[in-house]
PDB file of C-alpha atoms in Angstrom:
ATOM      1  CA  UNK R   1       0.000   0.000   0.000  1.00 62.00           C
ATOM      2  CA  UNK R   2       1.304   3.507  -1.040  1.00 66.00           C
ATOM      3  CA  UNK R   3       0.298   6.737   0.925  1.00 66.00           C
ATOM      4  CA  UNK R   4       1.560  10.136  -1.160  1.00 66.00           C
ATOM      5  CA  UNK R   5       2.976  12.521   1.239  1.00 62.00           C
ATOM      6  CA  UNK R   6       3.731  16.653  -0.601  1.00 63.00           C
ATOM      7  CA  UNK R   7       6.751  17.669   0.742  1.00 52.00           C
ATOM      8  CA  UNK R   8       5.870  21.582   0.657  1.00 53.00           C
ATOM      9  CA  UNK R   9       9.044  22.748   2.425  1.00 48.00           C
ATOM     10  CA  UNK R  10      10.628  23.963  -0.492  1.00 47.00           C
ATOM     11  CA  UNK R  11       9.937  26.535  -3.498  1.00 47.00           C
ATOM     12  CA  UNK R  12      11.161  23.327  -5.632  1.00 50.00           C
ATOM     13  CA  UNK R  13       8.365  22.721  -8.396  1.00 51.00           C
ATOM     14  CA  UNK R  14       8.854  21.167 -11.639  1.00 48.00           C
ATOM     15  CA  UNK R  15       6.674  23.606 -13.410  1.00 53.00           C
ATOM     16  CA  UNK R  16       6.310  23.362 -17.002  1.00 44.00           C
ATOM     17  CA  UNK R  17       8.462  20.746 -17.403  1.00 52.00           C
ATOM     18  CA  UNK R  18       6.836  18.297 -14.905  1.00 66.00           C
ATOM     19  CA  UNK R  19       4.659  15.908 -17.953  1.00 71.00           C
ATOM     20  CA  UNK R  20       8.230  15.716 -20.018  1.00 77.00           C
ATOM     21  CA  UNK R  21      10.004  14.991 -16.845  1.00 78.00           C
ATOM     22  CA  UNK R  22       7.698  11.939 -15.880  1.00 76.00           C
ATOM     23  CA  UNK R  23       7.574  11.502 -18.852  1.00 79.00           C
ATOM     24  CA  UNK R  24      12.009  10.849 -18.754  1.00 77.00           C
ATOM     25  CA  UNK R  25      11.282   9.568 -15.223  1.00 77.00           C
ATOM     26  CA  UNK R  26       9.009   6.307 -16.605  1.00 74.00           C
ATOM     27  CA  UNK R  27      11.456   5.863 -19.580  1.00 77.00           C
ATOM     28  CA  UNK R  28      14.117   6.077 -17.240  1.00 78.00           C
ATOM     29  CA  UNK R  29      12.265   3.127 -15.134  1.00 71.00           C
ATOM     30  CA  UNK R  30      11.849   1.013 -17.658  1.00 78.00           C
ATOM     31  CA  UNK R  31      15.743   0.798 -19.000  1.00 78.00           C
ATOM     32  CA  UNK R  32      16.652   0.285 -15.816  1.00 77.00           C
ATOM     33  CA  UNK R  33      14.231  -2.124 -14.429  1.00 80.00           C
ATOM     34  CA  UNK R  34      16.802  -4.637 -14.380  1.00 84.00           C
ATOM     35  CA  UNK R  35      18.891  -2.603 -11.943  1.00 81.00           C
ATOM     36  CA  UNK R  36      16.538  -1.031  -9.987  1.00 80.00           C
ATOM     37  CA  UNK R  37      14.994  -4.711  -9.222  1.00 85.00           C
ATOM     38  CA  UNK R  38      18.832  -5.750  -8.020  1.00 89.00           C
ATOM     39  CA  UNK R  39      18.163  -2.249  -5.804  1.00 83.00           C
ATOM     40  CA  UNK R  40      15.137  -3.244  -4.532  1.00 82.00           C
ATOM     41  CA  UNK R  41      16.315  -6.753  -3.492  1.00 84.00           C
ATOM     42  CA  UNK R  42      19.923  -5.511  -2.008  1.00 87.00           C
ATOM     43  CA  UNK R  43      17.466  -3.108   0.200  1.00 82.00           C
ATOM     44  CA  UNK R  44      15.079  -6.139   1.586  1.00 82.00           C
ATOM     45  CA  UNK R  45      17.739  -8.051   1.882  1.00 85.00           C
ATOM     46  CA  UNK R  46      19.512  -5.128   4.591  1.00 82.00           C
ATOM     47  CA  UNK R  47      15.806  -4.954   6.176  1.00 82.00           C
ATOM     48  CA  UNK R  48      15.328  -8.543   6.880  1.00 76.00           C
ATOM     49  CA  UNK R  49      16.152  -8.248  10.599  1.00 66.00           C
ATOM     50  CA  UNK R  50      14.469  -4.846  11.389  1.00 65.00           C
ATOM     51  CA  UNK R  51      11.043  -4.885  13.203  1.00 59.00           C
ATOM     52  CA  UNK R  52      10.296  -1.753  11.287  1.00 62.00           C
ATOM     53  CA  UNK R  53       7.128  -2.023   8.539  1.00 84.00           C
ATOM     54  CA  UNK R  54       7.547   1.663   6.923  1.00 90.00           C
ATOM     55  CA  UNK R  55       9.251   2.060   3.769  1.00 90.00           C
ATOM     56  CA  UNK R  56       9.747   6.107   2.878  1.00 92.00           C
ATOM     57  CA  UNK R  57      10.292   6.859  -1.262  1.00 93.00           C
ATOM     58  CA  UNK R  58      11.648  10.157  -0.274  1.00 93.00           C
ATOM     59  CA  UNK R  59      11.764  12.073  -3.751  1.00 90.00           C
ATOM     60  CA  UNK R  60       9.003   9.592  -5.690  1.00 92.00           C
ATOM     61  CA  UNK R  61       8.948  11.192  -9.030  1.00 89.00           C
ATOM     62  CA  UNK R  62       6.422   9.318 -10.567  1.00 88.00           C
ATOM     63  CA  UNK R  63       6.335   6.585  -8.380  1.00 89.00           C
ATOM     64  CA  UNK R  64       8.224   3.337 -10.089  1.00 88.00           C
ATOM     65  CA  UNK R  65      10.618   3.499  -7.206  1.00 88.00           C
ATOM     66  CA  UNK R  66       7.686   3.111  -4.876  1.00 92.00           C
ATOM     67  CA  UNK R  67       5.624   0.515  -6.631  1.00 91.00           C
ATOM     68  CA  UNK R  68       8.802  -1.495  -6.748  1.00 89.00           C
ATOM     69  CA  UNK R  69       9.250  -1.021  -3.015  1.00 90.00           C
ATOM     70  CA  UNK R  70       5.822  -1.989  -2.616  1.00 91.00           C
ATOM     71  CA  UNK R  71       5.597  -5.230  -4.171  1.00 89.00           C
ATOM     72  CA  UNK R  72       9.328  -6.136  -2.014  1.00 87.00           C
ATOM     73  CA  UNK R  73       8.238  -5.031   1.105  1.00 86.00           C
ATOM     74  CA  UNK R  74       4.283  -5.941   0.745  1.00 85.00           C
ATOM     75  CA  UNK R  75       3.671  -6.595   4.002  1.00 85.00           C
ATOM     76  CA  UNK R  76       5.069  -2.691   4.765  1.00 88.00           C
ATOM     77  CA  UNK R  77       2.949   0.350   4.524  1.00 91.00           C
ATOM     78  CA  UNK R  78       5.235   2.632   1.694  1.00 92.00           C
ATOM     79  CA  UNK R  79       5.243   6.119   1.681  1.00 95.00           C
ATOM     80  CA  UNK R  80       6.024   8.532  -1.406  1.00 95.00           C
ATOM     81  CA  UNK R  81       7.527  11.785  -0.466  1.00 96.00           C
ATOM     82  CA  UNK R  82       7.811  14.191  -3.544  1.00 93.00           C
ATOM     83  CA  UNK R  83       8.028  18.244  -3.622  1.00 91.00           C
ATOM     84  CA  UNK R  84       5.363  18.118  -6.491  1.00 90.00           C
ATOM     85  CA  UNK R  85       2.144  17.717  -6.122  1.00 91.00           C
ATOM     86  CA  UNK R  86       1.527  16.480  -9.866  1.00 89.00           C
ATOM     87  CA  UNK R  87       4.171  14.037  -9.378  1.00 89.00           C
ATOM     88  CA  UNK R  88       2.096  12.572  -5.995  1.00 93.00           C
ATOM     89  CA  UNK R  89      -0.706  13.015  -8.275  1.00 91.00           C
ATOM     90  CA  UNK R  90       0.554  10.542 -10.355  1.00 89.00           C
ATOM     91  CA  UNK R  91       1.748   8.018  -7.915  1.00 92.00           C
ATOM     92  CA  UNK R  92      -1.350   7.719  -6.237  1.00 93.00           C
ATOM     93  CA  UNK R  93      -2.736   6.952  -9.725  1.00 91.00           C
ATOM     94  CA  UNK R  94      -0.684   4.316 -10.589  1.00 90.00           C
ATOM     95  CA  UNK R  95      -0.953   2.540  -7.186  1.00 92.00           C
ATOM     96  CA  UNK R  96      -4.597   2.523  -7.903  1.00 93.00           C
ATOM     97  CA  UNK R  97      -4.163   1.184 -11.507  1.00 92.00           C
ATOM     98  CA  UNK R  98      -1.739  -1.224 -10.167  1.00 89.00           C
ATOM     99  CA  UNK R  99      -3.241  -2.426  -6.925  1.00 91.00           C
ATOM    100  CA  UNK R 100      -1.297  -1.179  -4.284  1.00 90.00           C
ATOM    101  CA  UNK R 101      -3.570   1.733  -2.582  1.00 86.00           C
ATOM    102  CA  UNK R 102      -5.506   1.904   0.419  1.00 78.00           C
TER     103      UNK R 102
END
Protein backbone atom coordinates (compact mmCIF):
# COMPACT_ATOMS: atom_id res chain seq x y z
CA UNK A 1 0.00 0.00 0.00
CA UNK A 2 1.30 3.51 -1.04
CA UNK A 3 0.30 6.74 0.92
CA UNK A 4 1.56 10.14 -1.16
CA UNK A 5 2.98 12.52 1.24
CA UNK A 6 3.73 16.65 -0.60
CA UNK A 7 6.75 17.67 0.74
CA UNK A 8 5.87 21.58 0.66
CA UNK A 9 9.04 22.75 2.43
CA UNK A 10 10.63 23.96 -0.49
CA UNK A 11 9.94 26.54 -3.50
CA UNK A 12 11.16 23.33 -5.63
CA UNK A 13 8.36 22.72 -8.40
CA UNK A 14 8.85 21.17 -11.64
CA UNK A 15 6.67 23.61 -13.41
CA UNK A 16 6.31 23.36 -17.00
CA UNK A 17 8.46 20.75 -17.40
CA UNK A 18 6.84 18.30 -14.91
CA UNK A 19 4.66 15.91 -17.95
CA UNK A 20 8.23 15.72 -20.02
CA UNK A 21 10.00 14.99 -16.85
CA UNK A 22 7.70 11.94 -15.88
CA UNK A 23 7.57 11.50 -18.85
CA UNK A 24 12.01 10.85 -18.75
CA UNK A 25 11.28 9.57 -15.22
CA UNK A 26 9.01 6.31 -16.60
CA UNK A 27 11.46 5.86 -19.58
CA UNK A 28 14.12 6.08 -17.24
CA UNK A 29 12.26 3.13 -15.13
CA UNK A 30 11.85 1.01 -17.66
CA UNK A 31 15.74 0.80 -19.00
CA UNK A 32 16.65 0.28 -15.82
CA UNK A 33 14.23 -2.12 -14.43
CA UNK A 34 16.80 -4.64 -14.38
CA UNK A 35 18.89 -2.60 -11.94
CA UNK A 36 16.54 -1.03 -9.99
CA UNK A 37 14.99 -4.71 -9.22
CA UNK A 38 18.83 -5.75 -8.02
CA UNK A 39 18.16 -2.25 -5.80
CA UNK A 40 15.14 -3.24 -4.53
CA UNK A 41 16.31 -6.75 -3.49
CA UNK A 42 19.92 -5.51 -2.01
CA UNK A 43 17.47 -3.11 0.20
CA UNK A 44 15.08 -6.14 1.59
CA UNK A 45 17.74 -8.05 1.88
CA UNK A 46 19.51 -5.13 4.59
CA UNK A 47 15.81 -4.95 6.18
CA UNK A 48 15.33 -8.54 6.88
CA UNK A 49 16.15 -8.25 10.60
CA UNK A 50 14.47 -4.85 11.39
CA UNK A 51 11.04 -4.89 13.20
CA UNK A 52 10.30 -1.75 11.29
CA UNK A 53 7.13 -2.02 8.54
CA UNK A 54 7.55 1.66 6.92
CA UNK A 55 9.25 2.06 3.77
CA UNK A 56 9.75 6.11 2.88
CA UNK A 57 10.29 6.86 -1.26
CA UNK A 58 11.65 10.16 -0.27
CA UNK A 59 11.76 12.07 -3.75
CA UNK A 60 9.00 9.59 -5.69
CA UNK A 61 8.95 11.19 -9.03
CA UNK A 62 6.42 9.32 -10.57
CA UNK A 63 6.33 6.59 -8.38
CA UNK A 64 8.22 3.34 -10.09
CA UNK A 65 10.62 3.50 -7.21
CA UNK A 66 7.69 3.11 -4.88
CA UNK A 67 5.62 0.52 -6.63
CA UNK A 68 8.80 -1.49 -6.75
CA UNK A 69 9.25 -1.02 -3.01
CA UNK A 70 5.82 -1.99 -2.62
CA UNK A 71 5.60 -5.23 -4.17
CA UNK A 72 9.33 -6.14 -2.01
CA UNK A 73 8.24 -5.03 1.10
CA UNK A 74 4.28 -5.94 0.75
CA UNK A 75 3.67 -6.59 4.00
CA UNK A 76 5.07 -2.69 4.76
CA UNK A 77 2.95 0.35 4.52
CA UNK A 78 5.23 2.63 1.69
CA UNK A 79 5.24 6.12 1.68
CA UNK A 80 6.02 8.53 -1.41
CA UNK A 81 7.53 11.79 -0.47
CA UNK A 82 7.81 14.19 -3.54
CA UNK A 83 8.03 18.24 -3.62
CA UNK A 84 5.36 18.12 -6.49
CA UNK A 85 2.14 17.72 -6.12
CA UNK A 86 1.53 16.48 -9.87
CA UNK A 87 4.17 14.04 -9.38
CA UNK A 88 2.10 12.57 -5.99
CA UNK A 89 -0.71 13.01 -8.28
CA UNK A 90 0.55 10.54 -10.36
CA UNK A 91 1.75 8.02 -7.92
CA UNK A 92 -1.35 7.72 -6.24
CA UNK A 93 -2.74 6.95 -9.73
CA UNK A 94 -0.68 4.32 -10.59
CA UNK A 95 -0.95 2.54 -7.19
CA UNK A 96 -4.60 2.52 -7.90
CA UNK A 97 -4.16 1.18 -11.51
CA UNK A 98 -1.74 -1.22 -10.17
CA UNK A 99 -3.24 -2.43 -6.92
CA UNK A 100 -1.30 -1.18 -4.28
CA UNK A 101 -3.57 1.73 -2.58
CA UNK A 102 -5.51 1.90 0.42
Amino acid sequence: MTHPHPHPHHAVGHGAAAPSLARMLDLDARILHGHQRELTAWVRRLARDTAGRVVVDLGAGTGTGTVALARRFDRADVHAVDASAAMLARVAERAVVDGLAD
